[in-house]
Coordinates of C-alpha atoms in Angstrom, one line a residue:
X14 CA 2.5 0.7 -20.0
X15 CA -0.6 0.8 -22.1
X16 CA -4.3 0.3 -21.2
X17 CA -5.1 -3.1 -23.3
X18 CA -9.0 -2.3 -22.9
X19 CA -8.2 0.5 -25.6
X20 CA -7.5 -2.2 -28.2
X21 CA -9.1 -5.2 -26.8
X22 CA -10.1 -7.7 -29.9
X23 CA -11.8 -10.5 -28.0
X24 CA -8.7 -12.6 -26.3
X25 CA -9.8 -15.2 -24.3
X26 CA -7.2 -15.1 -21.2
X27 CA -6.3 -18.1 -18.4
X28 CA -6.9 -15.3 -15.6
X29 CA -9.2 -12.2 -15.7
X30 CA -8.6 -10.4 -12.2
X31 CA -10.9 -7.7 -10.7
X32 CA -8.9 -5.7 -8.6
X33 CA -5.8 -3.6 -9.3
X34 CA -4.6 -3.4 -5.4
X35 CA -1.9 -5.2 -4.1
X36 CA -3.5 -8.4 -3.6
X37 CA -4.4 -8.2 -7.6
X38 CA -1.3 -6.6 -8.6
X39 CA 0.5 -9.5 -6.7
X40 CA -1.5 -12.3 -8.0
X41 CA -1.1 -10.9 -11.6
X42 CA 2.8 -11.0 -11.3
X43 CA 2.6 -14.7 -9.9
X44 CA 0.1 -16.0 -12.5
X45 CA 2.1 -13.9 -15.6
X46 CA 5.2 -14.7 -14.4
X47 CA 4.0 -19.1 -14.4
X48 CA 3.5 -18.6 -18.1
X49 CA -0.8 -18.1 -18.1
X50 CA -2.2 -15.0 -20.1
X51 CA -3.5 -12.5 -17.6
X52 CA -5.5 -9.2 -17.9
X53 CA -6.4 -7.2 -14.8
X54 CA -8.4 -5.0 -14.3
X55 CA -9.2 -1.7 -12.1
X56 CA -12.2 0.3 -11.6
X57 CA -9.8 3.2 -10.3
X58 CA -6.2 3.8 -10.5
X59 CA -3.8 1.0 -9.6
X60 CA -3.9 0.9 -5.5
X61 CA -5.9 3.5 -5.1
X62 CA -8.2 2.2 -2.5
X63 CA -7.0 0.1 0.7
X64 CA -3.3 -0.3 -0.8
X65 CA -2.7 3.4 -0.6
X66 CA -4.1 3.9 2.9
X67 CA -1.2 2.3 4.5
X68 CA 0.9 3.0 7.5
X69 CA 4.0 3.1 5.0
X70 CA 5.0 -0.1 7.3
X71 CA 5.9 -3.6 5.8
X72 CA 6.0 -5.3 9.1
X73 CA 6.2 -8.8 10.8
X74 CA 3.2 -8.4 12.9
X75 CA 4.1 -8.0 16.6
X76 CA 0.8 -7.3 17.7
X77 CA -0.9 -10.6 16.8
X78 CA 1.5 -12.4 19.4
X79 CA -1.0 -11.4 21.3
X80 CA -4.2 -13.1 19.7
X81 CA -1.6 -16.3 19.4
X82 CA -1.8 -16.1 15.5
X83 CA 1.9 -17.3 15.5
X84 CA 1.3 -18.5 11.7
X85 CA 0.4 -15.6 10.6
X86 CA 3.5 -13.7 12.3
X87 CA 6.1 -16.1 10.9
X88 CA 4.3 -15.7 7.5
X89 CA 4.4 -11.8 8.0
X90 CA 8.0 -12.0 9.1
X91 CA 9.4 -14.2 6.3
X92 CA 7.1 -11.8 4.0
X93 CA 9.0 -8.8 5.2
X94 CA 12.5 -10.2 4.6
X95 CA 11.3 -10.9 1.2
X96 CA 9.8 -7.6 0.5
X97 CA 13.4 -6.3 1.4
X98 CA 15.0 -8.7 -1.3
X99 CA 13.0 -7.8 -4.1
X100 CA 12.0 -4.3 -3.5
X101 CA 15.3 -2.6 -2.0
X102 CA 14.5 1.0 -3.2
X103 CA 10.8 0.9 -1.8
X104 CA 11.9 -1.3 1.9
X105 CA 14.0 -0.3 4.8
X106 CA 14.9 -1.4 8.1
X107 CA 13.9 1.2 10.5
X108 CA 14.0 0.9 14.5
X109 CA 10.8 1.2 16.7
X110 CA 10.6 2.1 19.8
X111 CA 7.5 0.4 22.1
X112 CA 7.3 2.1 25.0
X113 CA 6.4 0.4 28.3
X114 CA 4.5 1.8 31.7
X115 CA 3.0 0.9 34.4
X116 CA -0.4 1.6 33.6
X117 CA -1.8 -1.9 32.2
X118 CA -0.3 -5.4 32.2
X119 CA 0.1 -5.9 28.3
X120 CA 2.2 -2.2 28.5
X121 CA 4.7 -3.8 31.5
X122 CA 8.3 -3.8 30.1
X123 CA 8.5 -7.7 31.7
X124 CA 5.3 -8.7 29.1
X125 CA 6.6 -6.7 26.5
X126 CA 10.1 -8.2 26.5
X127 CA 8.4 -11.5 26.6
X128 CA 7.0 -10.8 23.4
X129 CA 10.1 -9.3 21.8
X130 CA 12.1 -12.3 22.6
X131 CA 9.4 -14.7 20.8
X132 CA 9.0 -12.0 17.9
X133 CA 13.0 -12.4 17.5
X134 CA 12.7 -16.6 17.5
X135 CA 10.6 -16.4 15.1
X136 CA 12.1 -13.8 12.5
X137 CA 15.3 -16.1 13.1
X138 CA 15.9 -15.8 9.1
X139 CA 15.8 -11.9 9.1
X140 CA 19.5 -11.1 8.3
X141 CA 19.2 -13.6 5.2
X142 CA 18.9 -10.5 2.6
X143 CA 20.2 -10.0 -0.3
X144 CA 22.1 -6.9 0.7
X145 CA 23.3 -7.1 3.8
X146 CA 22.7 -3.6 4.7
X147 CA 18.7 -4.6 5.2
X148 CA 19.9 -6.9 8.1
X149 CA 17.8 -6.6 11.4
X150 CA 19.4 -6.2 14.4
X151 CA 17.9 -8.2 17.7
X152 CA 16.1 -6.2 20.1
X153 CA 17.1 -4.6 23.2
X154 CA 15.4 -3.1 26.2
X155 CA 16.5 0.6 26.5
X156 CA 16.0 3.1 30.3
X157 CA 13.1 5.7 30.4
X158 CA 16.1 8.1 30.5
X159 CA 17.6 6.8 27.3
X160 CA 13.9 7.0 26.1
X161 CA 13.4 10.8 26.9
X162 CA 17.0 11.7 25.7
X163 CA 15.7 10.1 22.6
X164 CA 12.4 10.8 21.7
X165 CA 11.5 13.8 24.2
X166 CA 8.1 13.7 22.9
X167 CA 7.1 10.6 24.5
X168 CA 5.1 10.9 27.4
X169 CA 6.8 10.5 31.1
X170 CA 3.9 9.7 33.3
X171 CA 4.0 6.2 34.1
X172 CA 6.6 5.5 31.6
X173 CA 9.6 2.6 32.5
X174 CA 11.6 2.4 29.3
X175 CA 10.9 0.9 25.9
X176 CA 11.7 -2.1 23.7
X177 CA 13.8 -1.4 20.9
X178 CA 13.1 -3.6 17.8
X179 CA 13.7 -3.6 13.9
X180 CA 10.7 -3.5 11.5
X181 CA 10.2 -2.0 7.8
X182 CA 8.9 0.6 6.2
X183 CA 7.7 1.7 2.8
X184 CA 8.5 4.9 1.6
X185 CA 5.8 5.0 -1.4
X186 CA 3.5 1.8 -0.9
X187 CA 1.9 3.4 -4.1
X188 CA 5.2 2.9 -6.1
X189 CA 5.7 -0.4 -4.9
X190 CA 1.9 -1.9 -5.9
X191 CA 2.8 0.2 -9.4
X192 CA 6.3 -2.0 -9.1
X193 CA 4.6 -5.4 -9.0
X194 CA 1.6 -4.2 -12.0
X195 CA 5.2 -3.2 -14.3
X196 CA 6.6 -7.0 -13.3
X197 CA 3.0 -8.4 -14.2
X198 CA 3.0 -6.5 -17.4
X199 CA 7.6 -7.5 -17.9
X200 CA 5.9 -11.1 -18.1
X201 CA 3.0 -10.4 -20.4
X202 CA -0.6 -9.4 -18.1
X203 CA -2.5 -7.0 -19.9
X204 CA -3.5 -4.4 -17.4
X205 CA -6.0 -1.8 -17.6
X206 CA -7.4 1.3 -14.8
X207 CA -10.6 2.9 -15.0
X208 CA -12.1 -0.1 -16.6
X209 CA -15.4 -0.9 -13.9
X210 CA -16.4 -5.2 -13.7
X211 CA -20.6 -4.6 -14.4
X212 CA -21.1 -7.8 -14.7
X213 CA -19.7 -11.5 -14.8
X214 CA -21.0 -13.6 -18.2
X215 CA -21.8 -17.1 -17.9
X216 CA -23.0 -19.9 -19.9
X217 CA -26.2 -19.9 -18.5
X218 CA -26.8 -23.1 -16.4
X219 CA -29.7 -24.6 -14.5
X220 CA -30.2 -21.6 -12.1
X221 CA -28.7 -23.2 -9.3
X222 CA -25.1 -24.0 -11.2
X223 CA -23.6 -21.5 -13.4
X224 CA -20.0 -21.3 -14.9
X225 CA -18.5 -17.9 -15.2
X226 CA -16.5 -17.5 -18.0
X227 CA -15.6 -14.1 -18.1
X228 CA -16.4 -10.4 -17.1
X229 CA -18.1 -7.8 -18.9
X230 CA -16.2 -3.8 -18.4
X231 CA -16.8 -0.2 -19.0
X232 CA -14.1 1.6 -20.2
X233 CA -14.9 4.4 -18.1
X234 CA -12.1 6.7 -19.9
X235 CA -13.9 6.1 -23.4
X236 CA -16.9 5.4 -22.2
X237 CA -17.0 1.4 -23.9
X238 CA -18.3 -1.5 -22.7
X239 CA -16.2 -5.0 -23.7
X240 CA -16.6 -8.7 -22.5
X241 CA -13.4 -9.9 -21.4
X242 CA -13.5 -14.0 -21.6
X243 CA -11.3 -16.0 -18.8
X244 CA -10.8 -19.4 -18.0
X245 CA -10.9 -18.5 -14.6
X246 CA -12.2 -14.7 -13.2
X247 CA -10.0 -14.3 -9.9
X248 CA -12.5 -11.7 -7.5
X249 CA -9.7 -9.4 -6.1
X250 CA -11.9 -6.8 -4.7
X251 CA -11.1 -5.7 -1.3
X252 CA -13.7 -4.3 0.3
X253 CA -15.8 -4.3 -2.8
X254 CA -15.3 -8.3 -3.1
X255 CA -19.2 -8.8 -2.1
X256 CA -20.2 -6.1 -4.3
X257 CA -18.9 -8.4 -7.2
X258 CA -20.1 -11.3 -5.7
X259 CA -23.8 -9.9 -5.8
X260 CA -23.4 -9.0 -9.7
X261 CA -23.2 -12.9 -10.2
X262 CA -25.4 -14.3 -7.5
X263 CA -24.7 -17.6 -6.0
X264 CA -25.6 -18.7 -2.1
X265 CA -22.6 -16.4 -0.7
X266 CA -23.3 -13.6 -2.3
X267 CA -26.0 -12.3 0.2
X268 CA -23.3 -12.2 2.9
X269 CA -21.6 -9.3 4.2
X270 CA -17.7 -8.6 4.2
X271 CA -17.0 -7.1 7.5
X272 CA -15.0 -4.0 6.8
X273 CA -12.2 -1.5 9.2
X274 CA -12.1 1.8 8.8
X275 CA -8.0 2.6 8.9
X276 CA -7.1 6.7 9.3
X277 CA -4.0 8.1 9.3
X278 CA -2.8 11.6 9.6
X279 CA 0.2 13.5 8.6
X280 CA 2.0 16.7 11.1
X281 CA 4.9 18.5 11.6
X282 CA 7.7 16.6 12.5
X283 CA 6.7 15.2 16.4
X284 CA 9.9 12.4 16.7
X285 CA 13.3 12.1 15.6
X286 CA 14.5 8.7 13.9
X287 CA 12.1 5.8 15.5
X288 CA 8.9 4.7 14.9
X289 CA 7.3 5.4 18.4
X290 CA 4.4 2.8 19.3
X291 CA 2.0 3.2 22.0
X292 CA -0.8 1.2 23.6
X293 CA -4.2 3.3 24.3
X294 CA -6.2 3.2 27.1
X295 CA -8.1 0.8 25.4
X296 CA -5.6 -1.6 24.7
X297 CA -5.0 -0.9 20.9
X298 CA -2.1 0.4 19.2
X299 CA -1.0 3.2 17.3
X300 CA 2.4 4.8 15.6
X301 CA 4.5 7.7 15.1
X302 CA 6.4 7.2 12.5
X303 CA 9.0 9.5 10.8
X304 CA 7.8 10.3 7.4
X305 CA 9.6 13.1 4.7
X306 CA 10.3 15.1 7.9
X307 CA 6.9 14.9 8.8
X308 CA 5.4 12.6 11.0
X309 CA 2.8 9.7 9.9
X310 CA 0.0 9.2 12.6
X311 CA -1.9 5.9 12.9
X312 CA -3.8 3.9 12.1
X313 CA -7.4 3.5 14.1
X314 CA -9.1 0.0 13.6
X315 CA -13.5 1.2 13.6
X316 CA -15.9 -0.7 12.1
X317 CA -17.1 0.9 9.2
X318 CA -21.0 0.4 8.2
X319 CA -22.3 1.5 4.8
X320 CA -20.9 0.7 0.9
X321 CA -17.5 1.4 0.5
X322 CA -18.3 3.4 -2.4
X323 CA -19.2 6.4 0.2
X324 CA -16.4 6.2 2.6
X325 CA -14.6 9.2 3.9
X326 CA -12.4 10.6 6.3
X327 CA -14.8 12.2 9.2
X328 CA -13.3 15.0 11.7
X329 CA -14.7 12.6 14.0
X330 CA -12.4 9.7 13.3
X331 CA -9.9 12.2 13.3
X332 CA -10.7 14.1 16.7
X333 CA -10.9 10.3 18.4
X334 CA -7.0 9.5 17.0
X335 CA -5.8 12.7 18.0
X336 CA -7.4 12.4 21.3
X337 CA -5.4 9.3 21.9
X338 CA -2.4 10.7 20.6
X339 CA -2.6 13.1 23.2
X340 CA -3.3 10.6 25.6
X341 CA -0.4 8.8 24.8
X342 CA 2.6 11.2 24.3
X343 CA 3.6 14.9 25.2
X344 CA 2.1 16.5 28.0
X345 CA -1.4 15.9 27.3
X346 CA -1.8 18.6 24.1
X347 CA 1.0 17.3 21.8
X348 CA -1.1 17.9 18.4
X349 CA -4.5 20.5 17.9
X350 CA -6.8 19.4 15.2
X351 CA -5.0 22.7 13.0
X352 CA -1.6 20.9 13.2
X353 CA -2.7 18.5 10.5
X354 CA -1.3 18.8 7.2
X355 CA -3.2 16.1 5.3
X356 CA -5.1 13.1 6.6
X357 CA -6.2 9.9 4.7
X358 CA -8.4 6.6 5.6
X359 CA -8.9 3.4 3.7
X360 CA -10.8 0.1 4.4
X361 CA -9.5 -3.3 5.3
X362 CA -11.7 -6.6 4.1
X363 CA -11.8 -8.9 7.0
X364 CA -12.6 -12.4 7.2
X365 CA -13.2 -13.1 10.7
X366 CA -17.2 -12.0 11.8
X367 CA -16.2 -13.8 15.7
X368 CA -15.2 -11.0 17.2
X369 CA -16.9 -7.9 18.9
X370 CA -14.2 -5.5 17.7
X371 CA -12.5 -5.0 14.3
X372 CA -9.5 -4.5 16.4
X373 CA -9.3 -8.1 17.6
X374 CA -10.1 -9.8 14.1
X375 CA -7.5 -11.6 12.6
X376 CA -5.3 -10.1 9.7
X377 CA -5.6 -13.5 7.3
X378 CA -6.7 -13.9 4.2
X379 CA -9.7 -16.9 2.8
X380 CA -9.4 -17.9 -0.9
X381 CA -13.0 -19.1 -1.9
X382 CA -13.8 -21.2 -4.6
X383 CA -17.3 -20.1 -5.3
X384 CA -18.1 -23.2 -7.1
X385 CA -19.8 -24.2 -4.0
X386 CA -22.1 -21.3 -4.3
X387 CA -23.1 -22.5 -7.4
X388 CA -20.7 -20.3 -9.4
X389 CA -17.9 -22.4 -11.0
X390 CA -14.9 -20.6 -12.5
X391 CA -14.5 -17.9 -10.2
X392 CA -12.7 -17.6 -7.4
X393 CA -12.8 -15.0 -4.2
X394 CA -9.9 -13.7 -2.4
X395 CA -10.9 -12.1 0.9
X396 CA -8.9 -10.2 3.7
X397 CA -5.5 -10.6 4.1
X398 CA -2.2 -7.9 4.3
X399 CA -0.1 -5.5 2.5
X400 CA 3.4 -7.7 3.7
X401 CA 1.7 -10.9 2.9
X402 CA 0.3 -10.1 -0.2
X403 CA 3.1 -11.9 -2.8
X404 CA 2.8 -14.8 -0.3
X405 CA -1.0 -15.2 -0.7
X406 CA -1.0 -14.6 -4.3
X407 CA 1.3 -18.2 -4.4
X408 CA -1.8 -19.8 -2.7
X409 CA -4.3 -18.2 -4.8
X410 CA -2.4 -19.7 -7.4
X411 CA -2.2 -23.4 -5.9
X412 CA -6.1 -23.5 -6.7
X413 CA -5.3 -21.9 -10.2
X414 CA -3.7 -24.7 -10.6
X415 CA -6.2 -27.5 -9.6
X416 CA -9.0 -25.9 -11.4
X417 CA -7.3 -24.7 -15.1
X418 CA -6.4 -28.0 -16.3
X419 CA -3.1 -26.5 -17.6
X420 CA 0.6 -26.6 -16.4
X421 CA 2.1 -23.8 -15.1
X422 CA 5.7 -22.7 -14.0
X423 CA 7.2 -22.3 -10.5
X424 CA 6.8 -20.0 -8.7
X425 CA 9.8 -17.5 -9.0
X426 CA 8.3 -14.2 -7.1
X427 CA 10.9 -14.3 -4.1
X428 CA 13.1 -14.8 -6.2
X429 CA 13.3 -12.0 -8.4
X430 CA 13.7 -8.2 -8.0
X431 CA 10.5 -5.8 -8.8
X432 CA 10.8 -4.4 -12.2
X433 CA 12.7 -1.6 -11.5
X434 CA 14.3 -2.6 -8.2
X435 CA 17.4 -4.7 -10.1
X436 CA 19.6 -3.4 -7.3
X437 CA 21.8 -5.6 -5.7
X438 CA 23.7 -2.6 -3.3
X439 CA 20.7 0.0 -2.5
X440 CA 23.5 2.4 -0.7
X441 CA 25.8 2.1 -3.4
X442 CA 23.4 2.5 -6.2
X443 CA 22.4 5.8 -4.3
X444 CA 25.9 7.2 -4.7
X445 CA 26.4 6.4 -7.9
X446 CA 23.5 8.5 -8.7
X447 CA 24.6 11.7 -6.8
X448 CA 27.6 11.5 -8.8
X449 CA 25.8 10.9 -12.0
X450 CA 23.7 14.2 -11.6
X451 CA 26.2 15.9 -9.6
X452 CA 24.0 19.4 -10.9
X453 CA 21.3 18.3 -8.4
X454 CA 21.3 18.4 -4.9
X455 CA 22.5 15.2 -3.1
X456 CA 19.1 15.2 -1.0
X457 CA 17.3 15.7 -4.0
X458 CA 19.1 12.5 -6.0
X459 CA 18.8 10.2 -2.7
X460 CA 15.3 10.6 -3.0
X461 CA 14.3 10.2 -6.4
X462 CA 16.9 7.4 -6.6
X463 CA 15.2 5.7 -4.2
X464 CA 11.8 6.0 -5.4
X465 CA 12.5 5.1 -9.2
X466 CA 15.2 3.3 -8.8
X467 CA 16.3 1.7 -12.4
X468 CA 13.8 3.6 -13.6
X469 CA 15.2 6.9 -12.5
X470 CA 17.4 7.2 -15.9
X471 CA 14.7 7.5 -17.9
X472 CA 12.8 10.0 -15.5
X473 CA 15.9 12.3 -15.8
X474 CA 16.2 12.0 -19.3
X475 CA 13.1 14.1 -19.9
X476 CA 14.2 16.6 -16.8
X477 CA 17.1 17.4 -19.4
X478 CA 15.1 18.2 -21.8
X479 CA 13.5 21.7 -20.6
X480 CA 14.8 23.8 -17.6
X481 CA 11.3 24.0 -15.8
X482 CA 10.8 20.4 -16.1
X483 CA 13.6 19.9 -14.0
X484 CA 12.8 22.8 -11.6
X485 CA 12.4 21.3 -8.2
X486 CA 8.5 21.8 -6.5
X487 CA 9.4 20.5 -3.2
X488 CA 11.8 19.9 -0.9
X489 CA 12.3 16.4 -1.6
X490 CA 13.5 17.7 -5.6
X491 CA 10.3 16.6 -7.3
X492 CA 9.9 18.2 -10.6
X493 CA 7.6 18.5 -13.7
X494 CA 9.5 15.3 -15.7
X495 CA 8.0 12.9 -13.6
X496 CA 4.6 14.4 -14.3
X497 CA 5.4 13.2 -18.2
X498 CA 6.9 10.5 -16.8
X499 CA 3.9 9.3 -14.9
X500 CA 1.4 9.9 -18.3
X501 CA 3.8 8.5 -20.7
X502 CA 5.3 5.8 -19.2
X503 CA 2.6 4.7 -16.2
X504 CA -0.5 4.8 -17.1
X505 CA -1.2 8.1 -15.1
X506 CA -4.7 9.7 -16.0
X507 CA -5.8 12.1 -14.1
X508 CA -4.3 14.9 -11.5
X509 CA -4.5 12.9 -8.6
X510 CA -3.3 9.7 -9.9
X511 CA -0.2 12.4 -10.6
X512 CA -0.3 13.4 -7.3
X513 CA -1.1 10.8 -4.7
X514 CA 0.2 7.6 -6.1
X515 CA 3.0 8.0 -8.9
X516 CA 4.6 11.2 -7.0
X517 CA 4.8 11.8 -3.3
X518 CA 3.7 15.5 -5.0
X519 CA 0.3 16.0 -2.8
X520 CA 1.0 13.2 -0.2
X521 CA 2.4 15.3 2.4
X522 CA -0.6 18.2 1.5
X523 CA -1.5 21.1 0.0
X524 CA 1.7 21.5 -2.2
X525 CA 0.9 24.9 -3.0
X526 CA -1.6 27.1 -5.4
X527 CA 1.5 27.6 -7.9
X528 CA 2.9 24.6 -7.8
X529 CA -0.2 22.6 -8.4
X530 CA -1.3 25.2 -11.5
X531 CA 2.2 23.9 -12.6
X532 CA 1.7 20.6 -12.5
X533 CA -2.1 21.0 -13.7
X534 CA -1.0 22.6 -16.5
X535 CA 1.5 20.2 -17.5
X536 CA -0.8 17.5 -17.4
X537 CA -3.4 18.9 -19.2
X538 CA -0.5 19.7 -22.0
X539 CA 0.1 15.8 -21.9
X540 CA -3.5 14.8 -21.8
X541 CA -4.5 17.4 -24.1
X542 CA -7.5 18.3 -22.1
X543 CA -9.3 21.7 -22.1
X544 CA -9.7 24.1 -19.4
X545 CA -12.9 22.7 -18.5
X546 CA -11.2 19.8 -17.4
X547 CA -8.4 21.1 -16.3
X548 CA -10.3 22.8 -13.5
X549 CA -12.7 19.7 -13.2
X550 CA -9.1 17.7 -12.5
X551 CA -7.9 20.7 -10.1
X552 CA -10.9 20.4 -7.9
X553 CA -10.7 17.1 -7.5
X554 CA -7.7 17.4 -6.2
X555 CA -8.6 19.9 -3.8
X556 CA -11.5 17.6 -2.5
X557 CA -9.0 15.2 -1.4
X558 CA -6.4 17.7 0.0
X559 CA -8.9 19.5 2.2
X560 CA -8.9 18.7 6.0
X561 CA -12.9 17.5 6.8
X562 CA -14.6 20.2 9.1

């Protein structure tokens, strides 16, 4: 992949999106792959907002049962089974465990099993995958003994067993919103990060009714400012998507998106092989879920206050999730503030303003067409999901199609593998890979199979070409080739693009002084940047690693 801003001669394209997340990345891939000329285009790094502060779960939506939002759980289930068909290195089924207790009414085994049988009715098309060994099982009720022999961690006061179910996880959501940019750009979107929206251009109008007809960028890598012309300008900012609306006015721009802080933190390893859910004293939820050997904490749901621009993890968000952790499992102390390894947070763009608590508003997404504000040619794509996303990138693109005046193709998104997922028996394709580079450990080669998949060839083509690129940093196998892998191949431009979202190289923490000058130096061989820049890159990287005090 190639950053088309760099040569950008003044192509007028059928979509301009703002917004390189999922939702973006999704609605690129739809649009590109219905035959309309696409760029896209990302103040950051692909996904390196909301999309990358994930619980690593591609799941059905259990928890809105609860608020009655049975739509949007069939959607989310149908969504998930579909996520496993198209991307089978980056989704597996993976059981969780709900535990039940005495303590409230919607924690009572009878309630939860309720819930568990409806959740099952309505996934009724979940073992319709590709390869069968994706199938989800139905759920059972399981003892509090068969509980504690399980998952000793889980707290025994009060408890009276736990619901076993199937759900999905995502073992790089980074790599998978990178998977569906590289099937954008397979069907032709031009696709460029670090390139910041400063302003939409119109045709003028009669101050009340404008027409957008395209946005104007800064290159922020060479410092360049373009105007990129569109039919239509697709807002696909996230929590930024009323910051853009305020650069071209209209009536909605004045209102506020309602935005939830998400935190998540990573430990030791805490639990075996489940997910572990819990319901707080407050009535929300929260997971352990078994991560690298590790264990993934989260999320919260907090109403955050203030631009998004300035967001960070506080050690009081974290204090308040540990806090309910240890509410919620062990003896009362299972995890100390010191235990964490690494700790991230995003923000999730809701819709809903009805609600008291962030917690309560509803996961769905609002496609706006903001010429009723006065701004025709430009459309606004608020809230929404991570497992929903190809799903609401087809309805994005129902209202492409009444306002381009130009026919466009089927849609063909669930029914095509990822670029790079063309994998038909995920286990199988695994062991053919251990036997291909039988020099490498087989726990080394399960993993990088799986998070390259057809891609992985080319990956260990350039680890054959020196020793130390081939050296492996981590437990997991990583190595220096998919540092030159990520710059020449994926767009990579800085250390932590390297290190947070096209390797899992930093995303379990401080990988170590050594093996970060390694990979620093590397890069800055690649990038041909000067030691000034190097150590500017370095701190960065630091800033993010370091546990808030």
């Amino acid at each position: 992949m190639k950053r088309f801003i760099e040569e950008y001669a003044g192509k007028e394209f059928d979509l301009v999106i703002v917004g390189g997340g999922i939702t973006g990345a999704a609605v690129a891939y739809d649009a590109a792959s219905r035959g309309l000329s696409v760029a896209l285009v990302e103040k950051g790094d692909f996904g390196s907002a909301t999309s990358s502060a994930t619980s690593k779960m591609i799941h059905g939506g259990l928890r809105y049962l609860a608020t009655f939002e049975f739509g949007l759980v069939r959607e989310s289930l149908r969504e998930r089974r579909i996520m496993e068909n198209i991307a089978p290195n980056f989704v597996y089924p993976m059981p969780v465990m709900f535990t039940s207790s005495d303590t409230r009414l919607s924690n009572n085994k009878w309630f939860i099993e309720i819930g568990m049988i409806l959740y099952d009715i309505l996934s009724f098309d979940k073992g319709w995958t590709w390869d069968k060994s994706k199938k989800l099982p139905m759920h059972r009720m399981v003892s509090r003994d068969r509980v504690l022999k399980m998952e000793p961690n889980v707290k025994k006061e009060g408890l009276t067993g736990a619901a076993m179910y199937y759900d999905c996880v995502s073992i790089v959501p980074e790599r998978l919103t990178l998977a569906f940019i590289k099937s954008a750009v397979k069907y032709g979107a031009q696709v460029s990060n670090y390139t910041k929206a400063m302003d939409f251009i119109t045709n003028g109008g009669d101050g009340k009714h404008r027409r957008i007809t395209g946005v104007r960028v800064k290159d922020l890598i060479k410092n360049k400012e373009h105007d990129i012309r569109g039919k239509l300008v697709i807002n696909c900012g996230g929590p930024w998507a009323d910051i853009l609306l305020n650069l071209a006015g209209g009536k909605k721009a004045d209102e506020k998106l309602r935005r939830s802080e998400g935190i998540h933190i990573i430990t030791k390893k805490l639990i075996n092989d489940h997910i572990v859910g819990s319901t707080t004293a407050a009535g929300k939820h929260f997971f352990l879920i078994p991560w690298r050997n590790h264990s993934l904490i989260g999320t919260t749901d907090t109403e955050y206050v203030g631009s998004p621009d300035e967001y960070c993890v506080t050690r009081k968000s974290i204090e308040s999730l540990i806090s309910e952790v240890n509410e919620s499992f062990g003896n009362g102390s299972l995890i100390k503030y010191d235990d964490i390894l690494y700790t991230y947070g995003g923000l999730r763009p809701l819709v809903e303003d009805q609600t008291e608590d962030v917690y309560e508003s509803s996961r769905k997404y609002e496609i706006y067409d903001n010429k009723e504000d006065g701004l025709d040619g430009l459309v606004t794509v608020e809230g929404g999901k991570y497992t929903t996303s190809r799903n609401l990138a087809g309805s994005v693109m129902k209202m492409v199609k009444e306002k381009i005046g130009k026919k466009i193709g089927e849609e063909i998104t669930a029914k095509e593998y990822l670029a790079g997922s063309e994998i038909p028996d995920m286990e199988m394709f695994v062991l053919e890979c251990k036997k291909k580079y039988n020099s490498f450990r087989d726990s080394h080669m399960d993993y990088l199979s799986r998070i390259y998949g057809r891609e992985l060839d080319a990956v260990m083509a350039i680890a054959g070409e020196k020793k130390e690129w081939s050296a492996p940093l981590n437990r997991d196998g990583e190595m220096l080739a998919q540092v030159i892998y990520a710059i020449r191949n994926e767009m990579a431009l800085t250390l932590k693009d390297i290190l947070f979202r096209r390797t899992g190289l930093g995303t379990l923490g401080h990988p170590g002084d050594a093996v970060l000058k390694k990979i620093a130096d590397t890069a800055a061989r690649e990038l041909k940047w000067d030691e000034k820049r190097k150590k500017k890159e370095i701190k960065e990287v630091l800033d993010q690693l370091r546990i808030p005090e």
